[in-house]
Amino acid sequence: MLTWLSYFERFGKNFLRGTAVTLELTAVGLAIGFVLGLLLALARCYGPKWLRNLAGAYIAIFRGTPLLVQLFIIYYGLPEIGITFTQTTSAYLALGLNSAAYQAEYLRGSINAIGEAQMQAGRAVGLSKWKTIGYVILPQALRLALPSWSNEPVSLLKTTAIVFLIAVQDLMAEGKRAATATFDFVGTYLAIAVVYLVMVFVLDALLKFLERKTRIPGMDIETRR
Amino acid sequence: MPKPILTIKNLTKKYGENVIFQHLDLDVNEGDTIVIIGPSGTGKSTLLRCVNLLTRPNEGQIWLDDEEITAKGADEDQVRQHVGMVFQNFLLFNHLTALGNVKLGLTKVKHMSDAQATEKAMHELTRVGLADRANHYPGQLSGGQQQRVGIARALAMDPRVMLFDEPTSALDPELIGEVLEVMRQLALDGMTMLVVTHEMGFAREVADRIIFMEKGYIVEEGSPDEMFNHPKFPRTREFLWKITELYGKKEKDAE
């Protein structure tokens, strides 16, 4: 059995590289998911009927099927109809498109909670519908969504581990390689688990910080209308 | 003969089969304070909401100055800049300070510079006595202060008409006075106001004309003296007596 030190010497760099890839996947997936999720939420709340239905169908499909199936369709399936993505791009897409469906639901909930009343207040001042959404509804809805939305980055970070199945060299893939090379499955996967855990702790702290930073003075965000 | 600033002709609003009001006519002259009273559910608020197009009437026309605002293709956002609205439950923008609330329309609708908007907003906050609360958020203000910010927010747009939809109904009794005082001052300054309220003291003292609405019709209208002392219809007398009793404002008799 390798001592911890020599083990670290041998695989430390790989783990570090894998960790960077995992963080990248999380960040890109979250960003794609946020932009698309916001558009979906707005489409569902304020779009014409056909667009509302379209957004609803998108959410139903991407929440209703396993992410792994989506990933395989993008990576293995699409080339059959002539659309080929690299492993990394496929991973970004699958994570982003899937996360968008969940983020859309978080945002839709809080947009509805801010409600029609704030819309009327904005319109009464002379703001157009979209200006009211931009300057009045969203600044409040995003804050309101934050505590429950915070699940998404944490969940996504761990979900990225499935991309090793299409040979993206993330932390999970590096761990698997180290485990196979050393036959130390317990030790290696425990080490990987600890790295994930530390990342989640840091992410959680960041999200809590963001929540504190954006809190509206004098407002108890949970009971706000 | 003063020229009406706001003319409502043959206005009808219904939700499906449910008629809110029908064939309503009303002229408002510049500088007038019109107080609309009546039992709840008689279409008073809906009438106000029609005037700033938050609700579309089914029939009839509304003119603001010489422009028909109910015309097809009239720019709603343009109209609303000229019609200030104060809501029963304040509806301040909760994520903005008092100053931010008043400034938003100035910067995003009137496209003023930040400095201009701040100056104008501070002027309006001073007018409602809240200059020292400019940097407080709605959650840090009392109900009365929030409503005064709501008034300042509407005033900042330099509206031709101000609409008040039961502005004191959501307030604790001891906070009503400060809001009514601001409104009284506005009326004195010559602002044209349409006020839905149950504050009979305010109606007697400030209104140029009182309109009694019931079941979607204007039952009676007249000066405070006519309405309180010589109402033509027993129903008007009954309602005024009840509401005055209820709100305990018998001490001030109109002359």
Coordinates of C-alpha atoms in Angstrom, one line a residue:
Chain A
M1 CA 0.0 0.0 0.0
L2 CA 1.2 3.4 -0.9
T3 CA 1.8 5.9 1.9
W4 CA -0.3 9.0 1.8
L5 CA 2.7 11.1 0.8
S6 CA 3.8 9.1 -2.2
Y7 CA 0.2 8.6 -3.2
F8 CA -0.3 12.3 -3.2
E9 CA 3.0 12.8 -5.1
R10 CA 1.8 10.4 -7.8
F11 CA -1.9 11.5 -8.1
G12 CA -2.1 14.9 -6.5
K13 CA -1.6 16.8 -9.8
N14 CA -4.2 14.7 -11.5
F15 CA -6.7 15.3 -8.8
L16 CA -6.1 19.0 -8.9
R17 CA -6.6 19.0 -12.6
G18 CA -9.7 16.9 -12.2
T19 CA -11.0 19.3 -9.6
A20 CA -10.5 22.2 -11.9
V21 CA -12.5 20.4 -14.6
T22 CA -15.3 19.6 -12.2
L23 CA -15.5 23.2 -11.1
E24 CA -15.5 24.3 -14.7
L25 CA -18.3 22.0 -15.6
T26 CA -20.3 23.2 -12.6
A27 CA -19.7 26.9 -13.5
V28 CA -20.5 26.5 -17.2
G29 CA -23.5 24.3 -16.6
L30 CA -24.8 26.7 -13.9
A31 CA -24.4 29.7 -16.2
I32 CA -26.1 28.1 -19.2
G33 CA -28.8 26.8 -16.9
F34 CA -29.3 30.2 -15.4
V35 CA -29.6 32.2 -18.6
L36 CA -31.8 29.6 -20.2
G37 CA -33.7 29.0 -17.0
L38 CA -34.5 32.7 -16.6
L39 CA -35.7 32.9 -20.2
L40 CA -37.9 29.8 -19.6
A41 CA -39.3 31.3 -16.4
L42 CA -40.1 34.6 -18.1
A43 CA -41.6 32.8 -21.0
R44 CA -43.8 30.8 -18.6
C45 CA -44.9 33.8 -16.6
Y46 CA -45.3 36.5 -19.3
G47 CA -45.1 34.8 -22.7
P48 CA -48.0 34.3 -25.1
K49 CA -49.8 31.0 -24.7
W50 CA -47.8 29.1 -27.3
L51 CA -44.5 30.2 -25.7
R52 CA -45.8 29.3 -22.3
N53 CA -46.7 25.8 -23.5
L54 CA -43.4 25.4 -25.2
A55 CA -41.4 26.4 -22.1
G56 CA -43.6 24.1 -20.1
A57 CA -42.9 21.2 -22.4
Y58 CA -39.2 21.8 -22.3
I59 CA -39.2 21.8 -18.5
A60 CA -41.4 18.6 -18.4
I61 CA -39.0 16.8 -20.8
F62 CA -35.7 17.8 -19.2
R63 CA -37.0 17.2 -15.6
G64 CA -38.7 14.0 -16.6
T65 CA -35.8 12.1 -18.1
P66 CA -32.5 11.0 -16.6
L67 CA -29.6 13.4 -17.2
L68 CA -27.4 10.5 -18.2
V69 CA -29.9 9.7 -21.1
Q70 CA -29.8 13.3 -22.1
L71 CA -25.9 13.2 -22.1
F72 CA -25.8 10.1 -24.2
I73 CA -28.3 11.4 -26.7
I74 CA -26.2 14.6 -27.1
Y75 CA -22.8 12.8 -27.3
Y76 CA -23.7 9.5 -29.0
G77 CA -27.0 10.2 -30.6
L78 CA -26.7 13.6 -32.3
P79 CA -23.6 12.6 -34.4
E80 CA -26.0 10.2 -36.2
I81 CA -27.9 13.2 -37.6
G82 CA -24.7 15.0 -38.3
I83 CA -24.3 17.1 -35.2
T84 CA -21.1 16.3 -33.4
F85 CA -19.9 17.9 -30.1
T86 CA -16.6 17.2 -28.3
Q87 CA -16.9 15.4 -24.9
T88 CA -16.5 18.6 -23.0
T89 CA -19.1 20.5 -25.0
S90 CA -21.5 17.7 -24.7
A91 CA -21.0 17.7 -21.0
Y92 CA -21.6 21.5 -20.8
L93 CA -24.7 21.2 -22.9
A94 CA -26.3 18.3 -21.1
L95 CA -25.6 19.9 -17.6
G96 CA -26.7 23.3 -18.8
L97 CA -29.9 22.2 -20.6
N98 CA -30.9 20.0 -17.7
S99 CA -30.1 22.6 -15.0
A100 CA -32.2 25.2 -16.9
A101 CA -35.3 23.2 -16.3
Y102 CA -34.8 23.2 -12.6
Q103 CA -33.7 26.8 -12.3
A104 CA -36.7 27.8 -14.4
E105 CA -39.0 26.3 -11.8
Y106 CA -37.2 28.0 -8.8
L107 CA -37.4 31.4 -10.6
R108 CA -41.0 30.9 -11.8
G109 CA -42.1 30.3 -8.2
S110 CA -40.6 33.4 -6.9
I111 CA -41.7 35.6 -9.8
N112 CA -45.3 34.5 -9.0
A113 CA -44.7 35.2 -5.4
I114 CA -43.7 38.8 -6.1
G115 CA -46.9 39.0 -7.9
E116 CA -49.2 41.1 -10.0
A117 CA -49.3 43.9 -7.4
Q118 CA -45.7 44.9 -8.0
M119 CA -46.4 44.8 -11.7
Q120 CA -49.2 47.2 -11.3
A121 CA -47.2 49.5 -9.1
G122 CA -44.5 49.6 -11.8
R123 CA -47.0 50.2 -14.6
A124 CA -48.7 52.9 -12.7
V125 CA -45.5 54.9 -12.6
G126 CA -45.3 54.6 -16.4
L127 CA -42.8 51.8 -16.7
S128 CA -43.5 49.4 -19.6
K129 CA -44.2 45.8 -18.9
W130 CA -40.6 44.7 -19.6
K131 CA -39.0 47.6 -17.7
T132 CA -41.2 46.6 -14.7
I133 CA -40.0 43.1 -15.0
G134 CA -36.4 44.2 -15.3
Y135 CA -36.3 46.9 -12.6
V136 CA -39.0 45.8 -10.2
I137 CA -40.0 42.2 -10.4
L138 CA -36.7 40.4 -11.1
P139 CA -34.6 42.2 -8.5
Q140 CA -37.1 41.0 -5.9
A141 CA -37.8 37.6 -7.4
L142 CA -34.1 36.7 -7.7
R143 CA -33.5 37.6 -4.0
L144 CA -36.6 35.6 -3.0
A145 CA -35.4 32.6 -5.1
L146 CA -31.9 32.6 -3.7
P147 CA -32.3 30.4 -0.6
S148 CA -34.1 27.6 -2.5
W149 CA -32.1 28.1 -5.7
S150 CA -28.9 27.5 -3.7
N151 CA -29.7 23.8 -3.9
E152 CA -29.0 23.9 -7.6
P153 CA -25.2 24.8 -7.6
V154 CA -24.6 22.2 -4.9
S155 CA -26.6 19.5 -6.6
L156 CA -25.0 20.3 -10.0
L157 CA -21.5 20.2 -8.6
K158 CA -22.0 16.6 -7.5
T159 CA -24.0 15.6 -10.6
T160 CA -21.1 16.6 -12.8
A161 CA -19.5 13.3 -11.7
I162 CA -21.5 11.4 -14.4
V163 CA -19.6 12.9 -17.2
F164 CA -16.7 10.5 -16.7
L165 CA -18.9 8.1 -18.6
I166 CA -18.2 10.0 -21.8
A167 CA -14.5 10.3 -20.8
V168 CA -14.4 13.9 -19.7
Q169 CA -11.4 14.1 -17.4
D170 CA -13.1 15.4 -14.3
L171 CA -12.3 14.6 -10.7
M172 CA -14.4 11.4 -10.9
A173 CA -12.5 10.2 -13.9
E174 CA -9.1 11.0 -12.3
G175 CA -10.2 9.1 -9.2
K176 CA -11.3 6.1 -11.2
R177 CA -7.9 6.0 -13.0
A178 CA -6.0 6.3 -9.7
A179 CA -8.1 3.6 -8.1
T180 CA -7.5 1.2 -11.0
A181 CA -3.8 1.8 -11.0
T182 CA -3.4 1.3 -7.2
F183 CA -6.3 -1.1 -6.5
D184 CA -6.9 1.1 -3.5
F185 CA -10.6 1.7 -4.2
V186 CA -11.7 2.6 -0.7
G187 CA -8.9 5.1 -0.1
T188 CA -9.1 6.7 -3.5
Y189 CA -12.9 7.1 -3.6
L190 CA -12.9 8.3 0.0
A191 CA -10.2 10.9 -0.9
I192 CA -12.4 12.0 -3.9
A193 CA -15.4 12.2 -1.7
V194 CA -13.6 14.5 0.7
V195 CA -12.6 16.8 -2.2
Y196 CA -16.3 17.0 -3.3
L197 CA -17.3 17.7 0.3
V198 CA -14.8 20.5 0.7
M199 CA -16.0 22.1 -2.6
V200 CA -19.6 21.9 -1.4
F201 CA -18.7 23.5 1.9
V202 CA -17.0 26.4 0.1
L203 CA -19.8 26.8 -2.3
D204 CA -22.3 26.8 0.5
A205 CA -20.4 29.5 2.3
L206 CA -20.3 31.6 -0.9
L207 CA -24.1 31.2 -1.3
K208 CA -24.8 32.2 2.3
F209 CA -22.5 35.2 1.8
L210 CA -24.5 36.1 -1.4
E211 CA -27.7 35.8 0.5
R212 CA -26.5 38.1 3.3
K213 CA -25.1 40.6 0.8
T214 CA -28.3 40.9 -1.2
R215 CA -30.7 41.0 1.8
I216 CA -33.0 44.0 1.7
P217 CA -32.7 46.0 4.9
G218 CA -35.8 45.9 7.0
M219 CA -37.2 42.9 5.1
D220 CA -37.6 39.5 6.4
I221 CA -37.1 37.8 3.0
E222 CA -39.1 34.7 3.9
T223 CA -42.3 36.5 4.7
R224 CA -42.0 39.3 2.1
R225 CA -44.7 39.9 -0.4
Chain B
M1 CA -66.4 78.3 -17.0
P2 CA -63.3 76.1 -16.0
K3 CA -62.3 73.6 -18.5
P4 CA -62.5 69.9 -17.5
I5 CA -59.1 68.2 -17.2
L6 CA -60.7 64.8 -17.1
T7 CA -63.9 63.8 -18.8
I8 CA -65.5 60.4 -18.4
K9 CA -68.3 59.6 -20.8
N10 CA -70.7 56.7 -20.7
L11 CA -68.2 54.4 -19.1
T12 CA -69.1 50.8 -18.6
K13 CA -67.0 48.0 -17.0
K14 CA -68.1 44.5 -16.6
Y15 CA -66.3 41.2 -15.9
G16 CA -68.2 38.7 -17.9
E17 CA -71.8 39.0 -16.9
N18 CA -70.9 40.9 -13.8
V19 CA -71.5 44.6 -14.4
I20 CA -69.3 46.8 -12.2
F21 CA -70.6 50.1 -13.4
Q22 CA -72.6 51.3 -16.3
H23 CA -73.0 54.5 -18.4
L24 CA -71.0 56.5 -15.9
D25 CA -70.3 60.2 -16.7
L26 CA -68.0 62.4 -14.8
D27 CA -66.2 65.8 -15.4
V28 CA -63.3 66.8 -13.3
N29 CA -62.1 70.4 -13.5
E30 CA -58.5 71.4 -13.0
G31 CA -57.6 71.8 -9.4
D32 CA -60.7 70.0 -8.1
T33 CA -60.6 67.4 -5.4
I34 CA -63.3 64.9 -6.0
V35 CA -64.1 62.4 -3.2
I36 CA -65.8 59.2 -4.2
I37 CA -67.6 57.4 -1.4
G38 CA -69.9 54.4 -1.3
P39 CA -70.1 50.8 0.0
S40 CA -67.4 48.4 -1.0
G41 CA -68.0 46.5 -4.3
T42 CA -69.7 49.4 -6.0
G43 CA -66.9 50.0 -8.6
K44 CA -65.1 53.0 -7.0
S45 CA -61.7 51.4 -7.3
T46 CA -62.4 50.0 -10.7
L47 CA -63.3 53.5 -11.8
L48 CA -59.9 54.8 -10.7
R49 CA -58.2 51.8 -12.3
C50 CA -59.9 52.6 -15.6
V51 CA -58.6 56.2 -15.5
N52 CA -55.0 55.1 -15.5
L53 CA -55.7 52.2 -17.8
L54 CA -54.7 49.4 -15.3
T55 CA -58.1 48.1 -16.3
R56 CA -59.7 48.6 -19.7
P57 CA -63.4 49.8 -19.8
N58 CA -65.7 47.8 -22.0
E59 CA -67.5 50.9 -23.3
G60 CA -67.2 54.6 -23.1
Q61 CA -64.5 57.1 -23.3
I62 CA -62.1 58.9 -21.0
W63 CA -60.4 62.2 -22.0
L64 CA -57.4 63.6 -20.3
D65 CA -57.1 67.2 -21.4
D66 CA -58.0 66.9 -25.0
E67 CA -56.6 63.4 -25.6
E68 CA -58.9 60.4 -25.6
I69 CA -56.8 57.9 -23.5
T70 CA -59.3 55.1 -24.2
A71 CA -58.7 55.4 -27.9
K72 CA -57.3 52.4 -29.7
G73 CA -53.6 52.8 -30.1
A74 CA -53.2 55.3 -27.3
D75 CA -49.9 54.8 -25.5
E76 CA -50.8 53.4 -22.1
D77 CA -47.3 54.1 -20.6
Q78 CA -47.5 57.7 -21.9
V79 CA -50.9 58.1 -20.3
R80 CA -49.8 56.7 -16.9
Q81 CA -47.0 59.2 -16.7
H82 CA -49.7 61.9 -16.5
V83 CA -51.9 60.0 -14.0
G84 CA -50.5 59.4 -10.6
M85 CA -51.8 56.4 -8.6
V86 CA -51.7 55.8 -4.9
F87 CA -52.6 52.3 -3.7
Q88 CA -54.4 51.1 -0.6
N89 CA -51.5 48.8 0.3
F90 CA -48.8 51.3 -0.8
L91 CA -47.1 48.9 -3.2
L92 CA -43.7 50.4 -2.8
F93 CA -40.8 48.7 -4.6
N94 CA -39.5 46.8 -1.6
H95 CA -36.0 46.4 -2.9
L96 CA -35.4 50.1 -3.2
T97 CA -35.0 52.9 -0.7
A98 CA -37.5 55.7 -0.4
L99 CA -35.3 57.7 -2.7
G100 CA -35.0 54.8 -5.1
N101 CA -38.7 54.4 -5.2
V102 CA -39.3 58.0 -6.2
K103 CA -36.4 58.0 -8.6
L104 CA -37.1 54.9 -10.6
G105 CA -39.8 56.5 -12.9
L106 CA -37.7 59.6 -13.3
T107 CA -34.6 57.7 -14.5
K108 CA -36.3 54.8 -16.4
V109 CA -39.3 56.5 -17.8
K110 CA -38.4 60.2 -18.1
H111 CA -34.7 59.4 -18.7
M112 CA -33.4 62.0 -16.3
S113 CA -29.8 62.0 -15.3
D114 CA -29.1 60.5 -11.9
A115 CA -28.3 63.9 -10.4
Q116 CA -31.5 65.5 -11.8
A117 CA -33.6 62.6 -10.6
T118 CA -32.1 62.7 -7.1
E119 CA -32.8 66.4 -6.9
K120 CA -36.4 66.0 -8.1
A121 CA -37.0 63.0 -5.8
M122 CA -35.6 64.8 -2.8
H123 CA -37.9 67.7 -3.6
E124 CA -40.9 65.4 -3.6
L125 CA -39.8 63.6 -0.4
T126 CA -39.4 66.9 1.3
R127 CA -42.9 67.8 0.2
V128 CA -44.3 64.7 2.0
G129 CA -42.0 65.4 5.0
L130 CA -39.7 62.4 4.5
A131 CA -36.4 63.9 3.4
D132 CA -34.8 62.5 6.4
R133 CA -36.0 59.0 5.5
A134 CA -34.7 59.0 2.0
N135 CA -32.3 56.2 2.5
H136 CA -34.6 53.9 4.4
Y137 CA -36.1 50.9 2.8
P138 CA -39.9 50.3 2.8
G139 CA -39.4 47.6 5.5
Q140 CA -37.9 50.2 7.8
L141 CA -40.7 52.7 7.4
S142 CA -44.1 52.9 9.2
G143 CA -47.2 52.4 7.1
G144 CA -47.9 56.1 7.1
Q145 CA -44.4 56.9 5.9
Q146 CA -44.6 54.2 3.2
Q147 CA -47.8 55.7 1.9
R148 CA -46.3 59.2 1.9
V149 CA -43.4 57.7 -0.2
G150 CA -46.1 56.3 -2.5
I151 CA -47.5 59.7 -2.9
A152 CA -44.1 61.2 -3.5
R153 CA -43.4 58.5 -6.1
A154 CA -46.6 59.5 -8.0
L155 CA -46.0 63.2 -7.6
A156 CA -42.5 63.0 -9.0
M157 CA -43.8 62.3 -12.5
D158 CA -45.6 65.6 -12.4
P159 CA -49.0 64.1 -13.1
R160 CA -52.0 66.1 -14.3
V161 CA -54.3 64.1 -12.0
M162 CA -53.7 62.1 -8.9
L163 CA -55.8 59.0 -8.1
F164 CA -56.0 57.8 -4.5
D165 CA -57.5 54.3 -4.0
E166 CA -58.4 54.2 -0.3
P167 CA -55.0 55.5 0.7
T168 CA -55.5 55.3 4.4
S169 CA -57.6 52.1 4.7
A170 CA -54.6 49.9 5.5
L171 CA -53.2 52.2 8.1
D172 CA -53.3 52.1 11.9
P173 CA -55.6 54.9 13.1
E174 CA -52.8 57.0 14.5
L175 CA -51.0 57.0 11.2
I176 CA -53.9 58.2 9.1
G177 CA -53.5 61.8 10.0
E178 CA -50.1 62.3 8.5
V179 CA -51.2 60.9 5.2
L180 CA -54.4 63.0 5.1
E181 CA -52.4 66.1 6.0
V182 CA -50.1 65.5 2.9
M183 CA -53.2 65.1 0.7
R184 CA -54.8 68.2 2.2
Q185 CA -51.7 70.2 1.4
L186 CA -51.7 68.8 -2.2
A187 CA -55.3 69.9 -2.6
L188 CA -54.4 73.4 -1.4
D189 CA -51.5 73.4 -3.9
G190 CA -54.1 73.0 -6.6
M191 CA -53.5 69.4 -7.6
T192 CA -56.4 67.7 -9.3
M193 CA -57.4 64.7 -7.2
L194 CA -59.8 61.8 -7.4
V195 CA -60.0 60.2 -4.0
V196 CA -61.8 57.0 -2.9
T197 CA -61.9 57.1 0.8
H198 CA -64.0 56.5 3.9
E199 CA -62.5 59.4 5.7
M200 CA -65.5 61.7 6.0
G201 CA -63.6 64.4 7.9
F202 CA -61.3 64.7 4.9
A203 CA -64.3 64.6 2.5
R204 CA -66.0 67.4 4.3
E205 CA -63.1 69.6 4.7
V206 CA -61.2 69.1 1.4
A207 CA -63.6 67.9 -1.2
D208 CA -64.9 70.3 -3.8
R209 CA -67.4 67.7 -4.8
I210 CA -68.5 64.4 -3.2
I211 CA -69.8 61.6 -5.3
F212 CA -71.8 58.8 -3.7
M213 CA -71.7 55.6 -5.7
E214 CA -73.7 52.5 -5.1
K215 CA -74.2 49.3 -7.2
G216 CA -72.3 50.8 -10.1
Y217 CA -74.3 54.0 -10.3
I218 CA -73.6 57.5 -9.2
V219 CA -76.5 58.0 -6.8
E220 CA -75.9 61.5 -5.9
E221 CA -73.2 64.1 -6.1
G222 CA -72.7 67.6 -4.7
S223 CA -70.7 69.9 -2.5
P224 CA -69.9 68.6 1.0
D225 CA -72.5 70.9 2.4
E226 CA -75.2 69.6 0.1
M227 CA -74.2 66.0 0.7
F228 CA -73.8 66.1 4.5
N229 CA -76.6 68.6 5.3
H230 CA -79.2 68.4 2.6
P231 CA -78.8 65.0 0.8
K232 CA -81.6 64.5 -1.8
F233 CA -81.8 60.8 -1.4
P234 CA -82.5 58.9 1.8
R235 CA -79.9 56.3 0.8
T236 CA -77.2 59.0 0.8
R237 CA -78.2 60.2 4.2
E238 CA -78.2 56.6 5.6
F239 CA -74.8 55.8 4.2
L240 CA -73.2 59.0 5.4
W241 CA -74.7 58.6 8.8
K242 CA -73.5 55.1 9.1
I243 CA -70.0 55.8 7.9
T244 CA -69.7 58.9 10.1
E245 CA -70.9 57.0 13.1
L246 CA -68.5 54.2 12.3
Y247 CA -65.4 56.4 11.9
G248 CA -66.4 58.6 14.8
K249 CA -65.9 61.9 13.0
K250 CA -68.9 63.8 14.1
E251 CA -67.1 66.6 15.8
K252 CA -66.5 68.6 12.6
D253 CA -69.7 69.9 11.0
A254 CA -69.5 71.4 7.6
E255 CA -70.8 74.9 7.4

